Coordinates of C-alpha atoms in Angstrom, one line a residue:
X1 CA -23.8 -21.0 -19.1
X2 CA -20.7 -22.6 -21.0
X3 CA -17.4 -23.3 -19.5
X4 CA -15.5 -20.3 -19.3
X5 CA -18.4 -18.5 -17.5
X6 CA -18.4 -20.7 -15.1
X7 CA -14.7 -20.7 -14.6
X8 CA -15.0 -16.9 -14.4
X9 CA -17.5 -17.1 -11.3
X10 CA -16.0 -19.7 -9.7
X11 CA -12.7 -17.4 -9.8
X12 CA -15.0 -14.3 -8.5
X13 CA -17.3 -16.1 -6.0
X14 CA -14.7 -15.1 -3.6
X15 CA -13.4 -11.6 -4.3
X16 CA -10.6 -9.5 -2.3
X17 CA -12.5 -6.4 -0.3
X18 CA -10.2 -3.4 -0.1
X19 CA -12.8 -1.7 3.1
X20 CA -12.6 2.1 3.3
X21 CA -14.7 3.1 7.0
X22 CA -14.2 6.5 8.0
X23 CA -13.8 7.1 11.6
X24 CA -18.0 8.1 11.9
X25 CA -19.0 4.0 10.8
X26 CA -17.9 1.9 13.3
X27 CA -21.0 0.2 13.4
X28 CA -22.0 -0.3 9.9
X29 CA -17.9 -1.5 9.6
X30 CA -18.9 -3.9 12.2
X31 CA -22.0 -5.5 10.0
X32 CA -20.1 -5.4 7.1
X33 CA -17.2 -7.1 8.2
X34 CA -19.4 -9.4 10.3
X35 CA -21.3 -10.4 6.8
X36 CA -17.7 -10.8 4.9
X37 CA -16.4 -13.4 7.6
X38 CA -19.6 -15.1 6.8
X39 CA -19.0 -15.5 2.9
X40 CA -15.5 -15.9 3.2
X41 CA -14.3 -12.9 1.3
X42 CA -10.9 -12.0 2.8
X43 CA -9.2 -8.3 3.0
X44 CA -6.9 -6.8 0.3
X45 CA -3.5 -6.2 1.9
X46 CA -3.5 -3.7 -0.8
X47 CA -5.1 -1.7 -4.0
X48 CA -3.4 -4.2 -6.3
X49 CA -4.7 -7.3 -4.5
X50 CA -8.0 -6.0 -4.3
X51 CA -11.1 -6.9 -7.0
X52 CA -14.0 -5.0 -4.9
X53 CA -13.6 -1.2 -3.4
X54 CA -16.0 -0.9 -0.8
X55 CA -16.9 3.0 0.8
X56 CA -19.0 3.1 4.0
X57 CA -20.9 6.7 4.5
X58 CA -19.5 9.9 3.0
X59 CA -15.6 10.7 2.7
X60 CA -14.9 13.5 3.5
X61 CA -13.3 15.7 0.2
X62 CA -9.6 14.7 1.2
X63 CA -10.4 10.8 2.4
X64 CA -12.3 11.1 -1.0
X65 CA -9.3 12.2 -3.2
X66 CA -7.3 9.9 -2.0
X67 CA -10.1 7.0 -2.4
X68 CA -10.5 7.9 -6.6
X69 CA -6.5 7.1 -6.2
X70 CA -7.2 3.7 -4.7
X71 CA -9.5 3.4 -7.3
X72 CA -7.3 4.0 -10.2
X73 CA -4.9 1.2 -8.6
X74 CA -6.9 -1.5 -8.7
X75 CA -6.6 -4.0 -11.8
X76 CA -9.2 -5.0 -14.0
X77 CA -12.4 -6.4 -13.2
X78 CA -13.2 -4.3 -10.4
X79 CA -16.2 -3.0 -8.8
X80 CA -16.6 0.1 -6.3
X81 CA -19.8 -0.5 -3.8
X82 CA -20.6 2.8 -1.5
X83 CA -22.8 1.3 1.3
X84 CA -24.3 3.9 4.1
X85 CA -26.4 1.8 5.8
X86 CA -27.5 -1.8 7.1
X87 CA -30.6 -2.5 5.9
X88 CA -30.4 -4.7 2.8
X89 CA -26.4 -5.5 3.3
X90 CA -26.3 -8.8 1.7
X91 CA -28.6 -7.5 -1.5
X92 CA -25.9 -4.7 -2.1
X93 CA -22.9 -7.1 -1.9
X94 CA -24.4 -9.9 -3.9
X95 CA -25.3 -6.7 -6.7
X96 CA -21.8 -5.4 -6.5
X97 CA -20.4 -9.3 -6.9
X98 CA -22.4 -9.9 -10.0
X99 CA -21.3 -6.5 -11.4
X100 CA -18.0 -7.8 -11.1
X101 CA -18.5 -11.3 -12.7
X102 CA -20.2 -9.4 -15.6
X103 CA -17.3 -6.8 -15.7
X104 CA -14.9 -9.7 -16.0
X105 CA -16.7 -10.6 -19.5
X106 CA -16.4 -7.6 -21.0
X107 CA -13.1 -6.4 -22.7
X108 CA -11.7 -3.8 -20.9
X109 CA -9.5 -1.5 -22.5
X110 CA -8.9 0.8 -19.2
X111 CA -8.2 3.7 -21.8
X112 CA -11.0 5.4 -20.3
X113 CA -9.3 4.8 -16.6
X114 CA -7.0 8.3 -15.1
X115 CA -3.8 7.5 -13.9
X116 CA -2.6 7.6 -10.0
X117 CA -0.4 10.1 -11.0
X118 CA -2.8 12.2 -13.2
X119 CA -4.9 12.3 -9.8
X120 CA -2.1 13.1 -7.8
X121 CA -1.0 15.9 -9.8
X122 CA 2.2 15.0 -10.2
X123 CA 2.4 15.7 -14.2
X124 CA 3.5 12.6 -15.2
X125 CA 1.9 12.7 -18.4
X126 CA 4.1 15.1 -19.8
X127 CA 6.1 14.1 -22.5
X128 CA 9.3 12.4 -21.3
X129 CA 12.1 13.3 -23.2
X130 CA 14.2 10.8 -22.4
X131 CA 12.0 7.9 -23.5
X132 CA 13.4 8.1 -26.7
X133 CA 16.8 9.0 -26.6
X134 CA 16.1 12.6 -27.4
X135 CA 18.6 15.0 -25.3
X136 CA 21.0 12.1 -24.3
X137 CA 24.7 12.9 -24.3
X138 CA 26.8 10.9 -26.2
X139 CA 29.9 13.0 -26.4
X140 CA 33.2 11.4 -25.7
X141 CA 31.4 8.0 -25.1
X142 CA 33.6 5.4 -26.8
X143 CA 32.3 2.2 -28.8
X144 CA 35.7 0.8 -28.5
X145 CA 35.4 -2.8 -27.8
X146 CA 31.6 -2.7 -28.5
X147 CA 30.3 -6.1 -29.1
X148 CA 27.9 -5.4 -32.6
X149 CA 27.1 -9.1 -33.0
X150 CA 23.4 -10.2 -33.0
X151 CA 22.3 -6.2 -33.1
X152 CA 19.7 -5.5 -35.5
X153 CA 19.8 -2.6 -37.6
X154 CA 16.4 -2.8 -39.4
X155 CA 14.7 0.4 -38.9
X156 CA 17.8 2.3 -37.9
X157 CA 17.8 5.9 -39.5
X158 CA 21.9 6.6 -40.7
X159 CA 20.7 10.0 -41.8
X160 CA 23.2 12.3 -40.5
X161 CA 25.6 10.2 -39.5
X162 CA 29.0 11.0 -41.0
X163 CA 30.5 8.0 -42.8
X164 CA 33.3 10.2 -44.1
X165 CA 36.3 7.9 -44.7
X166 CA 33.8 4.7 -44.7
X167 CA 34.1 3.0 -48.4
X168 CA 30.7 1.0 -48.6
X169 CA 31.3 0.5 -52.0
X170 CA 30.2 -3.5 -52.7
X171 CA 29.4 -3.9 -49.1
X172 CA 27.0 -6.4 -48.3
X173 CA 25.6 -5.5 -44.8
X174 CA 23.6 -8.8 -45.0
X175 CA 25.2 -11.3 -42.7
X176 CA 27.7 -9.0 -42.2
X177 CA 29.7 -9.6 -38.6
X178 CA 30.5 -6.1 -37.2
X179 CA 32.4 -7.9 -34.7
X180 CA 36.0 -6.0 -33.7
X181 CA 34.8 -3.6 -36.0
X182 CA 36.6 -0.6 -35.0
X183 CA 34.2 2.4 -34.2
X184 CA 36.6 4.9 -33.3
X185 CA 36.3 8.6 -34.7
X186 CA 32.9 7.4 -35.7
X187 CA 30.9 10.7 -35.2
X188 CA 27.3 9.7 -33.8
X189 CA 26.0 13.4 -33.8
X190 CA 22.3 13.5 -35.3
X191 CA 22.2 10.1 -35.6
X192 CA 18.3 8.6 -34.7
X193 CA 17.9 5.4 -32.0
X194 CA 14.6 5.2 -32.9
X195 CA 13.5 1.6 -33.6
X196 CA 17.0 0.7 -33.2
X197 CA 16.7 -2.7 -32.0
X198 CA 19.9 -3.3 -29.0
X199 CA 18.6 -6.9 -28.3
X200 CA 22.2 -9.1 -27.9
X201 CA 23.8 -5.6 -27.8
X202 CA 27.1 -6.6 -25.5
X203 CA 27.9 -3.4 -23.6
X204 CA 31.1 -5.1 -21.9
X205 CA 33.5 -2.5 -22.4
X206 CA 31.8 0.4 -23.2
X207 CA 33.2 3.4 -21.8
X208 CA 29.9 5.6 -20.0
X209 CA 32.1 8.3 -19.1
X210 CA 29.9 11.4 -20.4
X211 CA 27.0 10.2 -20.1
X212 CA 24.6 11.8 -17.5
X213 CA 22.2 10.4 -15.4
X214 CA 19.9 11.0 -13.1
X215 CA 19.4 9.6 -9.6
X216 CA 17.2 11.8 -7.6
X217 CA 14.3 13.9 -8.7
X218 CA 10.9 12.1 -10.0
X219 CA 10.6 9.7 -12.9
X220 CA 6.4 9.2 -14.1
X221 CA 5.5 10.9 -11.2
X222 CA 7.3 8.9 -8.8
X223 CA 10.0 10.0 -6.3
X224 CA 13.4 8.7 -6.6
X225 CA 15.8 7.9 -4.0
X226 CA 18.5 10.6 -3.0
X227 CA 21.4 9.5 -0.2
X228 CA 21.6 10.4 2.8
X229 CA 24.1 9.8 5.7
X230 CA 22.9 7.4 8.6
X231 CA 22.9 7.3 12.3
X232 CA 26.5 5.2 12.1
X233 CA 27.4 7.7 8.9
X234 CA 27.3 5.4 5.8
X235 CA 25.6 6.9 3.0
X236 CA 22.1 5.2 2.2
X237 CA 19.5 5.7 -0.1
X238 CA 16.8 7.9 1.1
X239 CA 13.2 7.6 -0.2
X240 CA 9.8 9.7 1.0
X241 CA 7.4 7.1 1.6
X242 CA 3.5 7.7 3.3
X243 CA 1.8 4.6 5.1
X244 CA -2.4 5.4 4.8
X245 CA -5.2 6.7 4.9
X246 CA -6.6 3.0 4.1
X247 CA -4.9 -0.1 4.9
X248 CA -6.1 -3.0 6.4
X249 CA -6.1 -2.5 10.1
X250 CA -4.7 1.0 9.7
X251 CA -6.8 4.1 11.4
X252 CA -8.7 5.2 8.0
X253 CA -7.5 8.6 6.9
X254 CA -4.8 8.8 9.0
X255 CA -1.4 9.2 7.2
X256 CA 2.3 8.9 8.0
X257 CA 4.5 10.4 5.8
X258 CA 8.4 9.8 6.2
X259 CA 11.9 9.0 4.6
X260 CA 12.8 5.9 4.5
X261 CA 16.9 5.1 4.9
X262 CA 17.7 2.0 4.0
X263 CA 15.4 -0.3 6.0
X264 CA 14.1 2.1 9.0
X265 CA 11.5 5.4 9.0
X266 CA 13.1 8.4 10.2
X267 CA 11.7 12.2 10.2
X268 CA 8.0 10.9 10.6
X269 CA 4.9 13.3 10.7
X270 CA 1.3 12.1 10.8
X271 CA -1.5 14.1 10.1
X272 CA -5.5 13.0 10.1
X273 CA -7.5 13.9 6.7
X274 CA -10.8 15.8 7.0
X275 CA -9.8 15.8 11.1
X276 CA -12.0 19.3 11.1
X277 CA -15.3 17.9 9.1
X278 CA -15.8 14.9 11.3
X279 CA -17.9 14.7 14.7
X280 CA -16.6 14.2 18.2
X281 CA -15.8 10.5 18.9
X282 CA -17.9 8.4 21.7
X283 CA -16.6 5.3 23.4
X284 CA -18.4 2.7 22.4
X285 CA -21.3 1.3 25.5
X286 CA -19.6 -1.9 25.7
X287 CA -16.0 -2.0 26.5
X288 CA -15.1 -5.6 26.4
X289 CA -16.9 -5.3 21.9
X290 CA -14.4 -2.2 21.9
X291 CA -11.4 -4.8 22.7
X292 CA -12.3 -7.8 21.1
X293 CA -12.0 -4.9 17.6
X294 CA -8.8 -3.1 18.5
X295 CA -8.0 -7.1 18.7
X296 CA -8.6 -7.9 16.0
X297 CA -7.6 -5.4 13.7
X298 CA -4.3 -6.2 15.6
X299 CA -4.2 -9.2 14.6
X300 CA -5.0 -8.8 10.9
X301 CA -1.5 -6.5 10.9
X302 CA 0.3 -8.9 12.7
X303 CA -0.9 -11.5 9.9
X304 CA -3.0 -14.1 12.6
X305 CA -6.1 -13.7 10.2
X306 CA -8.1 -16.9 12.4
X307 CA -7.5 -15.2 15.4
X308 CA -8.6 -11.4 13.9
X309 CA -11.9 -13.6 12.5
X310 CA -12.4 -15.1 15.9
X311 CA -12.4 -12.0 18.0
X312 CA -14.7 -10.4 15.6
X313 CA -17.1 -13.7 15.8
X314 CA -17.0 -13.0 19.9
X315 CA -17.4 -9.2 19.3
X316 CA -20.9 -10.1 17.2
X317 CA -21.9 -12.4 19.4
X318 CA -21.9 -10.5 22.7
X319 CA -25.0 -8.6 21.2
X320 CA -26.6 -11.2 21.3
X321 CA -29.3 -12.9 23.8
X322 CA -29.1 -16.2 26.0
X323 CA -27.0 -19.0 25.3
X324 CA -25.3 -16.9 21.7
X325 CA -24.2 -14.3 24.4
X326 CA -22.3 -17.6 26.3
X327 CA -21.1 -18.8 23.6
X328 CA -19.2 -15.6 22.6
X329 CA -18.1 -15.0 26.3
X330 CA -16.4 -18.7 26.0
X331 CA -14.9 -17.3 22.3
X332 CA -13.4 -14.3 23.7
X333 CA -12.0 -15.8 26.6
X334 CA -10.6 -18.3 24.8
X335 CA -9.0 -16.0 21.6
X336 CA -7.7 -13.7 24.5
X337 CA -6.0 -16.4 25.9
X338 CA -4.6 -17.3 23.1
X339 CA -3.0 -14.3 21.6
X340 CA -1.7 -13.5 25.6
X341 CA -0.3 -16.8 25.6
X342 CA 1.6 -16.6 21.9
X343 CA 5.1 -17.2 21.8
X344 CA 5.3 -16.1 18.4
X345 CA 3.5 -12.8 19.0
X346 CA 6.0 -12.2 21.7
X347 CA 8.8 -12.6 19.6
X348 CA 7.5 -10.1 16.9
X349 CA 6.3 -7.1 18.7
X350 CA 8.1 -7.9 22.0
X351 CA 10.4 -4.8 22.6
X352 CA 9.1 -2.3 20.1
X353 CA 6.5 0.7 20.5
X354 CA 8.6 1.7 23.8
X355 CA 8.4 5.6 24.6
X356 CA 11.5 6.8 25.9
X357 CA 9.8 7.3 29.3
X358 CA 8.1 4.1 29.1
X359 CA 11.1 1.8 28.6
X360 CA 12.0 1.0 32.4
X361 CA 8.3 0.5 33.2
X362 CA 8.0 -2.2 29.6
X363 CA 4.9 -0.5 28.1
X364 CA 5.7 -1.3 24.6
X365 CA 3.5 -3.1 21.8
X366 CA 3.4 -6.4 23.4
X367 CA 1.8 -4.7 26.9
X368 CA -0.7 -2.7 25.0
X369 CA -2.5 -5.6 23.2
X370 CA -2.4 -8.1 26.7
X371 CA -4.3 -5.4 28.2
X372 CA -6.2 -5.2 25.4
X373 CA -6.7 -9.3 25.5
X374 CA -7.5 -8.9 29.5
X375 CA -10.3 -6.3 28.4
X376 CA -11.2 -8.9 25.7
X377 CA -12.1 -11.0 28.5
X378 CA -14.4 -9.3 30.5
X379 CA -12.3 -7.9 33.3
X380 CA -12.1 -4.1 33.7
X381 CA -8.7 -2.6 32.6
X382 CA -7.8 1.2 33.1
X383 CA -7.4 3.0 29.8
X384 CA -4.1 4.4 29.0
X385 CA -3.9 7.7 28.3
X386 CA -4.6 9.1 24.0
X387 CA -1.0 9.4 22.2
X388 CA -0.8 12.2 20.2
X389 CA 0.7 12.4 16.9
X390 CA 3.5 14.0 18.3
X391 CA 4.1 11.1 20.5
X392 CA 3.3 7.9 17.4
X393 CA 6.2 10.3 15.3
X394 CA 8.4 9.6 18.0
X395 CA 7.9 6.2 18.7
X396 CA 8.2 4.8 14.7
X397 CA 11.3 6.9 14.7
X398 CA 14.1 4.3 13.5
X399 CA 11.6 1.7 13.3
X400 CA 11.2 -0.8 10.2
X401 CA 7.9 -0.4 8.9
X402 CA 6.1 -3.8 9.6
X403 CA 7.0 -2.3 13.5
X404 CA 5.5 0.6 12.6
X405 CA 2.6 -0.9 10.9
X406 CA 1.9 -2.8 14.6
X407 CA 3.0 0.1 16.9
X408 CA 0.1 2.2 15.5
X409 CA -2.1 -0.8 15.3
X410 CA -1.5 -1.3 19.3
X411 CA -3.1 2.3 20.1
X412 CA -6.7 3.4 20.0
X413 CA -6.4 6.5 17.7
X414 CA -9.6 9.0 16.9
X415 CA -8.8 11.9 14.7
X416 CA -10.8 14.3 17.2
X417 CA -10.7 13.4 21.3
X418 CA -13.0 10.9 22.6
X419 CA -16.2 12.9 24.8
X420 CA -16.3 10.9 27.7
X421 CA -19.4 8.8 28.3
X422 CA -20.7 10.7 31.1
X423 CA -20.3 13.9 29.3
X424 CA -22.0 12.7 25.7
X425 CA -25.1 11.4 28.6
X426 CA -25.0 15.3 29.9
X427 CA -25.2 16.8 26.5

């Protein structure tokens, strides 16, 4: 092996996961992320930071759509791994590591790769007219004052431009400083930018007026920013944004699609992908396993990744027998105790997450996840009742997004209602 393959497996031996686990695969999300705190391969907050693409089980054909987007997101190498069961979990992740490696020696053109927006149908891929100038206005825009110096006119077609008046006669353009040159009356009608070079080009002075832009609408696919007046009536931008389906510690296929006014959400709605395909949700046998997760996918959005890795060690280990099983017990305890106990954690979600009929009685984030920490522990905690969607709109109403991001973190969300235990026995 010569030097720059090993250089390129030492830079792999420790790729980004981006994890996509429908709502059906706790479990097998459970051994998988139980076998990547082992190796020490850490999440992707994100498409872009991500060099593996790992699917659990079966989307469903939305979740699956928007997964081929994910996968068009993520930069070169990459590897997608669909896993759907347990049995031979290490094999398929050391298989999809080595595909990576040997993708990274390859030359990859990604010509052969559809765009996001191609999969979104957006029509992005239509010719853009203004990429070249073609269309552009440039009636009663005045050069006056226009700073030529340093522009380079190699490649610049004059044809149709009227030089009526303009003796060139002996002219050497070589050299030649167009500096306080005096474009006035200078008719620029048919004239071609094309390979028109406006490196140095000083535009100090030049008059826009004229010209039209555009500041709302979509550019390649992509929605612009409109304005919009505020709660305190200043006019902000407005973009529409959409947190999910995947994110790291995000309810998979869930989505939340809002604008987004200067630095808070308003108009939120939330809708589940594939909610009518999937199968009722049970609650899993052992309460204080079902904490120690909420926990720790918690944690991972509130950016405590040792604490999120510790909870899920103690959340492993319970299943086990004898002295593991004690050991565990101490590790919860003792990562409950210490997220209940964090000023820090106080200090970010304290306050937020607080439904209007909530706020006298201080249920908020911060309330949510010490119960969850009590449960954590062992000691038997009432469940509060499900939130609808209705309800997470209204409570990431005027809300930054990192407090969005941990108010819908802090509740237990299933895309179709929990059967009861003693029900699911029954059936």
């Amino acid at each position: 092996m010569d030097v720059i393959a090993r250089l390129r497996a030492w830079a792999l031996a420790r790729p980004r996961v981006l994890l996509v686990d429908p709502p059906a695969k706790v479990m097998l999300r459970w051994s998988v992320e139980a076998e990547l705190d082992r190796r020490g391969w850490r999440s992707a907050a994100s498409p872009a930071d991500a060099d593996l693409l790992v699917v659990l089980g079966e989307p469903g054909p939305e979740l699956a759509a928007a997964v081929d987007v994910l996968w068009s997101q993520i930069p070169e190498p990459r590897h997608r791994l669909d896993l759907h069961h347990e049995r031979a979990l290490a094999v398929d992740l050391d298989a999809g590591l080595d595909a990576l490696v040997r993708r990274s020696a390859g030359v990859v053109s990604g010509a052969d790769r559809p765009s996001p927006a191609s999969l979104l149908g957006t029509g992005a891929d239509a010719d853009d007219e203004d990429a070249d100038g073609e269309g552009m206005d440039h009636e009663g825009m005045d050069h006056e004052g226009m700073d030529h110096e340093g522009m380079d006119h190699e490649g610049m077609d004059h044809e149709g431009m009227d030089h009526e008046g303009m003796d060139h006669e002996g002219m050497d353009h070589e050299g030649m400083d167009h500096e306080g040159m005096d474009h006035e009356g200078m008719d620029h009608e048919g004239m071609d930018h094309e390979g028109m070079d406006h490196e140095g080009m000083d535009h100090e002075g030049m008059d826009h007026e004229g010209m039209h832009m555009h500041h709302s609408g979509e550019v390649a696919g992509l929605p612009m920013a409109s304005t919009a007046s505020d709660r305190d009536g200043l006019e902000l931008d407005v973009l529409k944004v959409a947190l999910g389906p995947v994110l790291p510690g995000w309810p998979t296929g869930l989505v939340l699609r809002a604008d987004l006014q200067g630095d808070v959400l308003t108009s939120a709605e939330l809708a589940w992908l594939d909610a009518d395909l999937l199968p009722a949700a049970r609650p899993h046998p052992d309460p204080q396993q079902a904490a120690l997760d909420r926990l720790a996918r918690f944690l991972d959005v509130a950016g405590w990744s040792t604490a999120a890795r510790d909870a899920r060690r103690a959340r492993d280990g319970l299943a086990a027998d004898g002295s593991d099983q004690r050991e565990a017990q101490r590790q919860a305890e003792a990562v409950a105790r210490r997220v209940h106990r964090s000023r820090t954690l106080s200090w970010t979600a304290g306050g937020i997450g607080q439904a209007p009929s909530e706020r006298s009685s201080g249920a908020g984030v911060l309330d949510r996840v010490r119960r969850w920490c009590d449960a954590a522990s062992g000691r038997p905690v009432e469940d509060p009742p499900a939130a609808s969607l209705d309800d997470i709109a209204a409570l990431v109403e005027g809300v930054e997004i990192g407090s969005a991001r941990l108010i819908v973190a802090s509740l237990d969300l299933s895309p179709v209602p929990v059967v009861p235990a003693s029900e699911h026995a029954h059936a």
